[in-house]
mmCIF file of C-alpha atoms (C1' of nucleotides) in Angstrom:
data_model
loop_
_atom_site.group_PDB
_atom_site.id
_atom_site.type_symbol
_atom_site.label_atom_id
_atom_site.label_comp_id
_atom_site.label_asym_id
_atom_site.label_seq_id
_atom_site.Cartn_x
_atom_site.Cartn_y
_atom_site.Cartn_z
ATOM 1 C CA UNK A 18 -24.292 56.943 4.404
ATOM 2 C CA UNK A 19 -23.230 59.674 1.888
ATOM 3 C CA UNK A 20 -25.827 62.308 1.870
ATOM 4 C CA UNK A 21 -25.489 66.457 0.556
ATOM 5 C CA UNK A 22 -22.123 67.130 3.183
ATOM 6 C CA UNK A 23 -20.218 63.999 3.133
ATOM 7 C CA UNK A 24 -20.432 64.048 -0.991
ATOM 8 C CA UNK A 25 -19.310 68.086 -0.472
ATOM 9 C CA UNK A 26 -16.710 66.640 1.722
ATOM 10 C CA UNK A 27 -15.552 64.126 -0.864
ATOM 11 C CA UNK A 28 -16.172 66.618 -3.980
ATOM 12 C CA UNK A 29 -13.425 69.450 -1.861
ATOM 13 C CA UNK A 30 -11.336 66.262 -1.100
ATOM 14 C CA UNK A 31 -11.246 64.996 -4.967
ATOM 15 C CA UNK A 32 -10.286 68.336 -5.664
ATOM 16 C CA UNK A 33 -7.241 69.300 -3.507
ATOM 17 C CA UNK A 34 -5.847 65.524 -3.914
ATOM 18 C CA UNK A 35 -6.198 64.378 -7.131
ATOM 19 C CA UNK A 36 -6.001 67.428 -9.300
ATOM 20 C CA UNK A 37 -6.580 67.162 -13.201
ATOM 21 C CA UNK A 38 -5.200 63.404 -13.975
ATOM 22 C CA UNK A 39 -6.258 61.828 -17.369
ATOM 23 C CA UNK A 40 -8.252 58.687 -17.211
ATOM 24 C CA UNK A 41 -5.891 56.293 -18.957
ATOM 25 C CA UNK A 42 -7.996 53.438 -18.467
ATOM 26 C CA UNK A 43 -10.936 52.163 -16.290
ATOM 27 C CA UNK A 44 -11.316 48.231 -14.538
ATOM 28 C CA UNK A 45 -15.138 46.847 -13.674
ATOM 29 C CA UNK A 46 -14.746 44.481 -11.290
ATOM 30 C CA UNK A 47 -18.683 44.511 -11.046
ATOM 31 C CA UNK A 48 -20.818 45.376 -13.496
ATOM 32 C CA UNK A 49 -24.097 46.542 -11.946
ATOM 33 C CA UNK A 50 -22.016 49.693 -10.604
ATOM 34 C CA UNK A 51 -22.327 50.792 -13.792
ATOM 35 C CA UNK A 52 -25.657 51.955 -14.610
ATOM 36 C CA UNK A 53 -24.914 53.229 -17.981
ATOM 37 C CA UNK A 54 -23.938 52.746 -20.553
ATOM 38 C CA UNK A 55 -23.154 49.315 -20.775
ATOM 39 C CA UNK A 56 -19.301 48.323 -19.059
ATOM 40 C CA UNK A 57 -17.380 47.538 -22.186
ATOM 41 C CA UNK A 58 -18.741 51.229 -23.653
ATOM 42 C CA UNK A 59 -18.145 53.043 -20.316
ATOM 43 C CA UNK A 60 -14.492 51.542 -20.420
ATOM 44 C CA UNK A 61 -13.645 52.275 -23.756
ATOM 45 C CA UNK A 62 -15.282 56.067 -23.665
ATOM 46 C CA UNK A 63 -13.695 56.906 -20.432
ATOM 47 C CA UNK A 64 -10.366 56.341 -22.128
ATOM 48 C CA UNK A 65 -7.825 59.104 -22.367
ATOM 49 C CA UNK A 66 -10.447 61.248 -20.934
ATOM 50 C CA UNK A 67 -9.039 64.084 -18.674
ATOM 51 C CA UNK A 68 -10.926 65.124 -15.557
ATOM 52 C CA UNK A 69 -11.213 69.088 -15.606
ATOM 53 C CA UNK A 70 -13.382 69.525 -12.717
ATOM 54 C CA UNK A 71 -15.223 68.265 -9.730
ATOM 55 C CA UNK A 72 -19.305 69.371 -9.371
ATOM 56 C CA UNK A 73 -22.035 68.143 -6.998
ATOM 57 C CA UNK A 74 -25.803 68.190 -7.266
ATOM 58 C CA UNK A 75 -27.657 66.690 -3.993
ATOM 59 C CA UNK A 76 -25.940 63.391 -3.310
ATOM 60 C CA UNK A 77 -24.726 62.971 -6.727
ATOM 61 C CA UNK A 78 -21.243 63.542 -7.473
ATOM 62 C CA UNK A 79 -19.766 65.183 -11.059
ATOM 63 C CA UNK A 80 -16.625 64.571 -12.434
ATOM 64 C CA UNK A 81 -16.297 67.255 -15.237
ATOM 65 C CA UNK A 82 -14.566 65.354 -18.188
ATOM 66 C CA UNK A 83 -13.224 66.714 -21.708
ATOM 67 C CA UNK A 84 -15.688 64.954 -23.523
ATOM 68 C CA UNK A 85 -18.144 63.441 -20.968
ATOM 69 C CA UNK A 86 -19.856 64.125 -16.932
ATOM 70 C CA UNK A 87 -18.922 61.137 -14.962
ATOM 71 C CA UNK A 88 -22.001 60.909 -12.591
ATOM 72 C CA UNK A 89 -21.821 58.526 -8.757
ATOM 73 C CA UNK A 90 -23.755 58.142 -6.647
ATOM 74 C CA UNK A 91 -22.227 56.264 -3.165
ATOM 75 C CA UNK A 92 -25.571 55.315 -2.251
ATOM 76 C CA UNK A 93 -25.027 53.302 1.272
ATOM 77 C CA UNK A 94 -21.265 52.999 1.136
ATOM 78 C CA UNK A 95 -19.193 53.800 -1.844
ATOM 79 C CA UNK A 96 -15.909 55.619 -1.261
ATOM 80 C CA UNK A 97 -13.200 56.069 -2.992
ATOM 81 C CA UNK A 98 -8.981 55.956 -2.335
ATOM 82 C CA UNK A 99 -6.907 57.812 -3.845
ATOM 83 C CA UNK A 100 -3.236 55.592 -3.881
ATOM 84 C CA UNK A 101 -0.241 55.082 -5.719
ATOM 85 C CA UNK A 102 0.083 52.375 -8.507
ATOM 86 C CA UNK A 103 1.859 49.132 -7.080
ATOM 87 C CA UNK A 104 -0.199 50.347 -3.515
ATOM 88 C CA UNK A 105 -3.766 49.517 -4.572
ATOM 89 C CA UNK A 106 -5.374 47.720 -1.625
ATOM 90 C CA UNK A 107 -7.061 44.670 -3.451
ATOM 91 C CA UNK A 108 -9.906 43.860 -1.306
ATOM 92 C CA UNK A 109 -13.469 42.158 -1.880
ATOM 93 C CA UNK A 110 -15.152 45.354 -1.752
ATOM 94 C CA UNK A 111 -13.164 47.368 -4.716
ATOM 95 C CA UNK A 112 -15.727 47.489 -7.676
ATOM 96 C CA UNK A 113 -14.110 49.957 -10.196
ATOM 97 C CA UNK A 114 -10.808 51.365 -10.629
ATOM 98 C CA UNK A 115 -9.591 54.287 -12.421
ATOM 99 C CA UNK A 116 -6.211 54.331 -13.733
ATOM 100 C CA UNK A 117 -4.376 57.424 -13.772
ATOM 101 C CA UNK A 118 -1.454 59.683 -15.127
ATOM 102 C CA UNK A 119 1.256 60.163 -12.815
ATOM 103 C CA UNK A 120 0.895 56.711 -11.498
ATOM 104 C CA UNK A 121 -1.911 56.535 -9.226
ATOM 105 C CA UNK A 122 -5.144 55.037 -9.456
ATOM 106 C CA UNK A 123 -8.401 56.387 -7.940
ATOM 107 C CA UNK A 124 -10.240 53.178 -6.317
ATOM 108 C CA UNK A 125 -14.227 52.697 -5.495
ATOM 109 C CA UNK A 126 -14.735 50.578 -2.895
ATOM 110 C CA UNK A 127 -18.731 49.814 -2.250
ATOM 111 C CA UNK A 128 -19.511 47.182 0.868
ATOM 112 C CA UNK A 129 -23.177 47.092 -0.317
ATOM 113 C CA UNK A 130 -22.542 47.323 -3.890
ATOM 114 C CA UNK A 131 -25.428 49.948 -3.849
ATOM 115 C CA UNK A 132 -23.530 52.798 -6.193
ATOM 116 C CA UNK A 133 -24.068 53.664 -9.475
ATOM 117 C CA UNK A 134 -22.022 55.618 -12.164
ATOM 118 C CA UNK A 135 -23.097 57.282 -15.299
ATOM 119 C CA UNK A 136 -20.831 58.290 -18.129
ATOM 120 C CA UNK A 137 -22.977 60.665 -20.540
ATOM 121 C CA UNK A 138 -21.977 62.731 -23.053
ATOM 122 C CA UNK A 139 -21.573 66.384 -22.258
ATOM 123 C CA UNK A 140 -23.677 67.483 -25.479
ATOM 124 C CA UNK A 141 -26.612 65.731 -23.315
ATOM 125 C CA UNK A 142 -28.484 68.294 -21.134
ATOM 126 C CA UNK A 143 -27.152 67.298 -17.167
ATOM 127 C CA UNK A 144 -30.122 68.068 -15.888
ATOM 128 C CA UNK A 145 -31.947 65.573 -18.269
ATOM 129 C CA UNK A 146 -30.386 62.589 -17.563
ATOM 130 C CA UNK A 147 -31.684 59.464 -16.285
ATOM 131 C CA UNK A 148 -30.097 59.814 -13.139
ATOM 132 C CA UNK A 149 -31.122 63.636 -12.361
ATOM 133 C CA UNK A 150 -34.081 64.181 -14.045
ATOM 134 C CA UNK A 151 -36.134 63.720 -11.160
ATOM 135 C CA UNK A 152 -34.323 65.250 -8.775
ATOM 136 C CA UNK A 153 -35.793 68.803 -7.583
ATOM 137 C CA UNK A 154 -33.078 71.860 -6.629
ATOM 138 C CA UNK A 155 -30.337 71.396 -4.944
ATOM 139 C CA UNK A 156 -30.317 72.290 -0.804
ATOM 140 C CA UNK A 157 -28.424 75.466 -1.343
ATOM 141 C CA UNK A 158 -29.946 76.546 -5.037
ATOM 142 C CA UNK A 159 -30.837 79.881 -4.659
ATOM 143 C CA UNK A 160 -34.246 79.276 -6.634
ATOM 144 C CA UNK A 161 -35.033 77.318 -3.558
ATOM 145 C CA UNK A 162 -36.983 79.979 -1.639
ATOM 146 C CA UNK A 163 -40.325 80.029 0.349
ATOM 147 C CA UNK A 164 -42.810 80.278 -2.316
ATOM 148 C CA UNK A 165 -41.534 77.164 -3.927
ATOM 149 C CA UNK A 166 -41.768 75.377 -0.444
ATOM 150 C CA UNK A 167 -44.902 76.606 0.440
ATOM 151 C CA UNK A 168 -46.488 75.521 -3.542
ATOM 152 C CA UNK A 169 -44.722 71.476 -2.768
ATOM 153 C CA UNK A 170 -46.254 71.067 1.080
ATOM 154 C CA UNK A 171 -49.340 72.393 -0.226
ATOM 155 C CA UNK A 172 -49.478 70.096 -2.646
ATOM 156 C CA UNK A 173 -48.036 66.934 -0.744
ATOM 157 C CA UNK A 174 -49.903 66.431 1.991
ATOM 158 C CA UNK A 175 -46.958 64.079 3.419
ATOM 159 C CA UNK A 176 -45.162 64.075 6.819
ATOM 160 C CA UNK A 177 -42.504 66.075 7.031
ATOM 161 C CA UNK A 178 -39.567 63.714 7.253
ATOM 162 C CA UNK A 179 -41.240 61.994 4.493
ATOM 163 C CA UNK A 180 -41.052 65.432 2.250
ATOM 164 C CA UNK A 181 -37.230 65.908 3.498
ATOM 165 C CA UNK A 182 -36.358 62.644 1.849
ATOM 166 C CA UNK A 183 -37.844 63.239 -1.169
ATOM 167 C CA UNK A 184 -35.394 64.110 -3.661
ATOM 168 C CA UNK A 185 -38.143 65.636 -6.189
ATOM 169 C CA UNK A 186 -38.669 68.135 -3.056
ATOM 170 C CA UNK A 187 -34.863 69.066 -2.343
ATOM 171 C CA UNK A 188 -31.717 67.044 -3.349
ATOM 172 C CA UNK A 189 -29.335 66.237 -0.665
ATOM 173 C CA UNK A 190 -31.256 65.078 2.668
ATOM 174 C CA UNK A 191 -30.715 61.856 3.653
ATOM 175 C CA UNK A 192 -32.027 60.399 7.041
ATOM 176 C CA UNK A 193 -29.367 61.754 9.494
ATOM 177 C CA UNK A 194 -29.844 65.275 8.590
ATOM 178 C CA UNK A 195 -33.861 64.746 7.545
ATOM 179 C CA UNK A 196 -34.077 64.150 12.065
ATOM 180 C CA UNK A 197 -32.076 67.204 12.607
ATOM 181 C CA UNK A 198 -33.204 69.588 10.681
ATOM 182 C CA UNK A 199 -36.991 68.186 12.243
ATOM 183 C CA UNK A 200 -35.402 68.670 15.858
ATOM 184 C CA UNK A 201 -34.231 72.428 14.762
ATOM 185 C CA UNK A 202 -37.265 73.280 13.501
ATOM 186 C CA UNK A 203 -39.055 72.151 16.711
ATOM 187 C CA UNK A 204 -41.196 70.083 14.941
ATOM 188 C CA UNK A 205 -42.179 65.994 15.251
ATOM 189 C CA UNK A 206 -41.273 64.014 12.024
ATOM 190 C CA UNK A 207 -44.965 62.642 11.976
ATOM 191 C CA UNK A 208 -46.498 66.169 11.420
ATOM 192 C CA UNK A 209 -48.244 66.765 8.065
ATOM 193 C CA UNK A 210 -48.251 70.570 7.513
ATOM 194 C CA UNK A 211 -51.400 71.799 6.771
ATOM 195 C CA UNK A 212 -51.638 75.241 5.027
ATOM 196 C CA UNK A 213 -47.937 76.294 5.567
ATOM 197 C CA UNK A 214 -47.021 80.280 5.783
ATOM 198 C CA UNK A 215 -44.319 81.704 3.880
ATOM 199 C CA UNK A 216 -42.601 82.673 7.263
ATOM 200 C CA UNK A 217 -42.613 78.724 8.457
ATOM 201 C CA UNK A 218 -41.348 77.705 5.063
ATOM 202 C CA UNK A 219 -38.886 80.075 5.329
ATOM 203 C CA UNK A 220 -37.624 79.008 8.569
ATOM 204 C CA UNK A 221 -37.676 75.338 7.085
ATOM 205 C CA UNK A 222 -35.136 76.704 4.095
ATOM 206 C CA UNK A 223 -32.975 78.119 6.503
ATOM 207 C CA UNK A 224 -32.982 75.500 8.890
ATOM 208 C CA UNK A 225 -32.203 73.294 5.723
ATOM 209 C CA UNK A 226 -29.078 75.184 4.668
ATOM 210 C CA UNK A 227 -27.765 75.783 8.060
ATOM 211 C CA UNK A 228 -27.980 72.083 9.655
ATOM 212 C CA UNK A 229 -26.386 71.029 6.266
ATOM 213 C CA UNK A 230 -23.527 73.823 6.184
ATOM 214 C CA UNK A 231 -22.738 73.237 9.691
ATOM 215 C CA UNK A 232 -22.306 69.541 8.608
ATOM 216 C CA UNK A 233 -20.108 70.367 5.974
ATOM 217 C CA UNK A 234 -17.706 72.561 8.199
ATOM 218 C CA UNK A 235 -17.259 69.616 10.101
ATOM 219 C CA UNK A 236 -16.479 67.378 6.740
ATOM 220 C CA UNK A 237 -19.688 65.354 7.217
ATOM 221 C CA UNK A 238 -20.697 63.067 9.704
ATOM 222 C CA UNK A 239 -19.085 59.507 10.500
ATOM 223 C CA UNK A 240 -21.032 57.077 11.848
ATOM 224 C CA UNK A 241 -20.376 53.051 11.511
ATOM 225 C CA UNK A 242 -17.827 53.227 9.387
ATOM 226 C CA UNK A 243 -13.943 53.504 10.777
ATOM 227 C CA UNK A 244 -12.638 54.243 7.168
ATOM 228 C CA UNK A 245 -13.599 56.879 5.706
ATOM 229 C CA UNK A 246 -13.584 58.320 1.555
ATOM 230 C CA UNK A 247 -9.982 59.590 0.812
ATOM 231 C CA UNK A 248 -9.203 59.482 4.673
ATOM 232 C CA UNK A 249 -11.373 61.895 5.416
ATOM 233 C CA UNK A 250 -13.138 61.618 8.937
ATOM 234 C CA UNK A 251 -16.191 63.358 9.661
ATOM 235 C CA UNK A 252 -16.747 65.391 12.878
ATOM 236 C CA UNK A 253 -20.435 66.290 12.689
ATOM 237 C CA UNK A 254 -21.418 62.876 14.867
ATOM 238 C CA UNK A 255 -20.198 65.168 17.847
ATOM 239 C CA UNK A 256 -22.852 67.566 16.833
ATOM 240 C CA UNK A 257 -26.023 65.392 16.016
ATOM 241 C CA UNK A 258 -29.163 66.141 18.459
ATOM 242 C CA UNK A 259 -31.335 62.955 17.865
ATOM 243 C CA UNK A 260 -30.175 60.694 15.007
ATOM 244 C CA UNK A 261 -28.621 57.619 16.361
ATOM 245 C CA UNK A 262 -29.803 58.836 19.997
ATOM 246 C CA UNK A 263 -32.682 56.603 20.902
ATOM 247 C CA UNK A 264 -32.820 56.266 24.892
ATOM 248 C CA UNK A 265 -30.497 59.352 25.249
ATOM 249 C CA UNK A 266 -31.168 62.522 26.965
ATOM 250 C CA UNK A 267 -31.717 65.312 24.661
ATOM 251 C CA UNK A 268 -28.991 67.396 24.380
ATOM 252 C CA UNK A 269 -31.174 70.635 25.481
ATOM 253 C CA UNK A 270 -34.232 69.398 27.687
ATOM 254 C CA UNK A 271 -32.999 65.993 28.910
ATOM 255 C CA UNK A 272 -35.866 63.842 27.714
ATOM 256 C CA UNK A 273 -35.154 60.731 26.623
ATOM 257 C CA UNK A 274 -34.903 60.560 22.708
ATOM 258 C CA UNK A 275 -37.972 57.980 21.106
ATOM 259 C CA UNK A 276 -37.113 56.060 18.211
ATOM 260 C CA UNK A 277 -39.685 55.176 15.583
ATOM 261 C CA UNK A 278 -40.453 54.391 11.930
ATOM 262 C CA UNK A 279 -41.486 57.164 9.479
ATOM 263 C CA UNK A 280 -42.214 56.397 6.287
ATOM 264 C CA UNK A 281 -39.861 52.961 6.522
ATOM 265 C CA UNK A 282 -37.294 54.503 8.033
ATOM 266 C CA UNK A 283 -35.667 54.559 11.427
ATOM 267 C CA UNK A 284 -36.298 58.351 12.666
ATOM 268 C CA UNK A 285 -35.116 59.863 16.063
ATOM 269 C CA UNK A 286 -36.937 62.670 17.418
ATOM 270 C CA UNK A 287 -37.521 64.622 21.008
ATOM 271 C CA UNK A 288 -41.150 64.342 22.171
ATOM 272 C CA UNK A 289 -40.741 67.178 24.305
ATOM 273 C CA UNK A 290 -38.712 69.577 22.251
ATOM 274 C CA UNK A 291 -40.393 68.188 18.965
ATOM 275 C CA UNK A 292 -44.277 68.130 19.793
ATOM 276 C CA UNK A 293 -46.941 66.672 17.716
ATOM 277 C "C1'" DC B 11 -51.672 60.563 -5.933
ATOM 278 C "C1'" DA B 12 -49.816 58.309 -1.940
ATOM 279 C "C1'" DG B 13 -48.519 54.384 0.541
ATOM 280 C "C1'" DT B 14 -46.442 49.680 0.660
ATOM 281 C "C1'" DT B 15 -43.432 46.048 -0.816
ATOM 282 C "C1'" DC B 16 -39.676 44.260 -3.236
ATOM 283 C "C1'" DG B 17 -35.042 43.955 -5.154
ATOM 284 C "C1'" DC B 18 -30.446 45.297 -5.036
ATOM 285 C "C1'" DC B 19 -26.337 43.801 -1.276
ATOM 286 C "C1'" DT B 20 -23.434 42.601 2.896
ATOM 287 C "C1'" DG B 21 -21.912 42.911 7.710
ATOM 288 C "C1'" DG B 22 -23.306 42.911 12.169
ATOM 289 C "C1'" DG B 23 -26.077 41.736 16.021
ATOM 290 C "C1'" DG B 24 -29.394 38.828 18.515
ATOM 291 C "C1'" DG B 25 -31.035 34.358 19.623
ATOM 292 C "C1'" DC B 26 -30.045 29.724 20.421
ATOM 293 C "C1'" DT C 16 -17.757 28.955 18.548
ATOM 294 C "C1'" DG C 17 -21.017 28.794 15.014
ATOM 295 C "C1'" DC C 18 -25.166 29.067 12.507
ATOM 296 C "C1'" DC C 19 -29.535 31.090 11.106
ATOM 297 C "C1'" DC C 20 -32.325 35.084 10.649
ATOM 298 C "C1'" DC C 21 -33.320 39.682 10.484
ATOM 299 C "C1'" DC C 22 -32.176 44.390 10.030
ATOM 300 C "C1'" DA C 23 -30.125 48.720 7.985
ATOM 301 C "C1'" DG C 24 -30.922 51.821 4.050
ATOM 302 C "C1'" DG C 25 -31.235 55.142 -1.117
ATOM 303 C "C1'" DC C 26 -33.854 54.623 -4.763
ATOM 304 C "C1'" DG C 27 -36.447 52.845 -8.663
ATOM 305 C "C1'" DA C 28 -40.076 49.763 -10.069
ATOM 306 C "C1'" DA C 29 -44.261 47.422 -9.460
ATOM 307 C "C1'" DC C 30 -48.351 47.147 -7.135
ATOM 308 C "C1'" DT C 31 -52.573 48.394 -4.118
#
DNA sequence: CAGTTCGCCTGGGGGC
DNA sequence: TGCCCCCAGGCGAACT
């Protein structure tokens, strides 16, 4: 599941592979991947249309075009290939295809079918759209700072796993790194902060950045899936300390790691190391 | 405002 | 071996 490192991972990827191809044409193979605008306009506007650069805000992806942002997001399991024309692997799963210049196409392949792209004008604010206007700073904005922390958990009286995955909070947490960064900051996933001080909410942006830059050094985590986007394989599994871990030891105290559900999701968490 | 449920999807695992 | 059922999960929408 794509969250803030593996789309970094696939953003650096996009950018060393493919380069600055035009967009000769664009196939739909299914048509709720595209969430706007509707497929025969996102066909005939991505025509011709040359990609200039490659941007990222939380999980959502950016291609920069002349004329247009290209906005994904993989959701579950969208990834893309990157192959030659007359070596496109044809499979049940591939939803969209771009085709290229210098005879390649760029494919999106989607198990769930959960993605969505959005082709807006560039004349339309980015931060506007649809599909990021709700979305609060990104993980590594540097207007994300402790006062702006401390104003949202006042105001949210939420558990803190719950707060990670909100979006409108910070943009990029998804539920691996939502656990981790709880077991780093020595805190249960249940806990509703009450009153937070500018030191802890510090120590919760830092802990933030650094569990997701670690991530990203490692190009992302991979976890049930053997393929991975553009052939890129994840190493950060290695390094998780409770997602995935129920009836583990913990990697530092050697209690056994609980699994629960927090807010409807599956969370993983040390009762020793992470108290209530 | 916050919490819950549903819909979108399919593969995989458990139960039989 | 095969079939049915449930689960996983990001996110928006509808509802309590």
């Amino acid at each position: 599941m794509p969250e803030l490192p593996e789309v970094e991972t696939v953003r650096n990827t996009l950018a060393h592979q493919l380069g600055h191809p035009t967009i000769l044409s664009a196939t739909v193979l299914w048509d709720n991947i595209i969430a706007y605008p509707d497929v025969a306009s996102f066909c005939e506007q991505i025509e011709n249309q040359t990609i200039l650069g490659y941007e990222r805000i939380g999980k959502y992806l950016i291609f920069v075009l002349q004329d247009y942002h290209l906005i994904i997001h993989l959701r579950m399991e969208g990834k893309f290939f990157y192959e030659p024309q007359g070596q496109v692997v044809m499979d049940k799963h591939t939803h969209v295809l771009f085709h290229l210049t210098q005879e390649t196409t760029l494919r999106y392949h989607d198990v769930r079918k959960f993605g969505k792209m959005y082709l807006y004008p560039k004349s339309w604010e980015l931060r506007k759209s649809v599909a990021l206007q709700n979305i609060g700073f990104d993980a590594f904005d540097a207007q994300l700072d402790a006062l702006y922390i401390q104003t949202y958990l006042s105001r949210h009286k939420r558990a803190l796993k719950t707060i990670l995955l909100d979006q409108g909070f910070v943009a990029g947490i998804g539920n691996i790194y939502a656990d981790e960064i709880c077991f780093h900051m020595g805190v249960a996933p249940t806990t509703i902060i009450v009153q937070p001080s500018l030191a802890f909410c510090e120590e919760l942006k830092v802990t933030i950045q650094k569990v997701l830059a670690a991530a990203i050094e490692q190009g992302g985590t991979t976890i049930r899936s053997y393929t991975s986007s553009l052939g890129v394989h994840g190493r950060f599994q290695v390094y998780l300390m409770v997602h995935g871990r129920a009836k583990q030891a913990c990697r530092v105290c050697g209690t056994i790691i609980e699994k629960e559900k927090v807010g409807g999701r599956g969370t993983y968490s040390c009762p020793h190391c992470q108290p209530k």
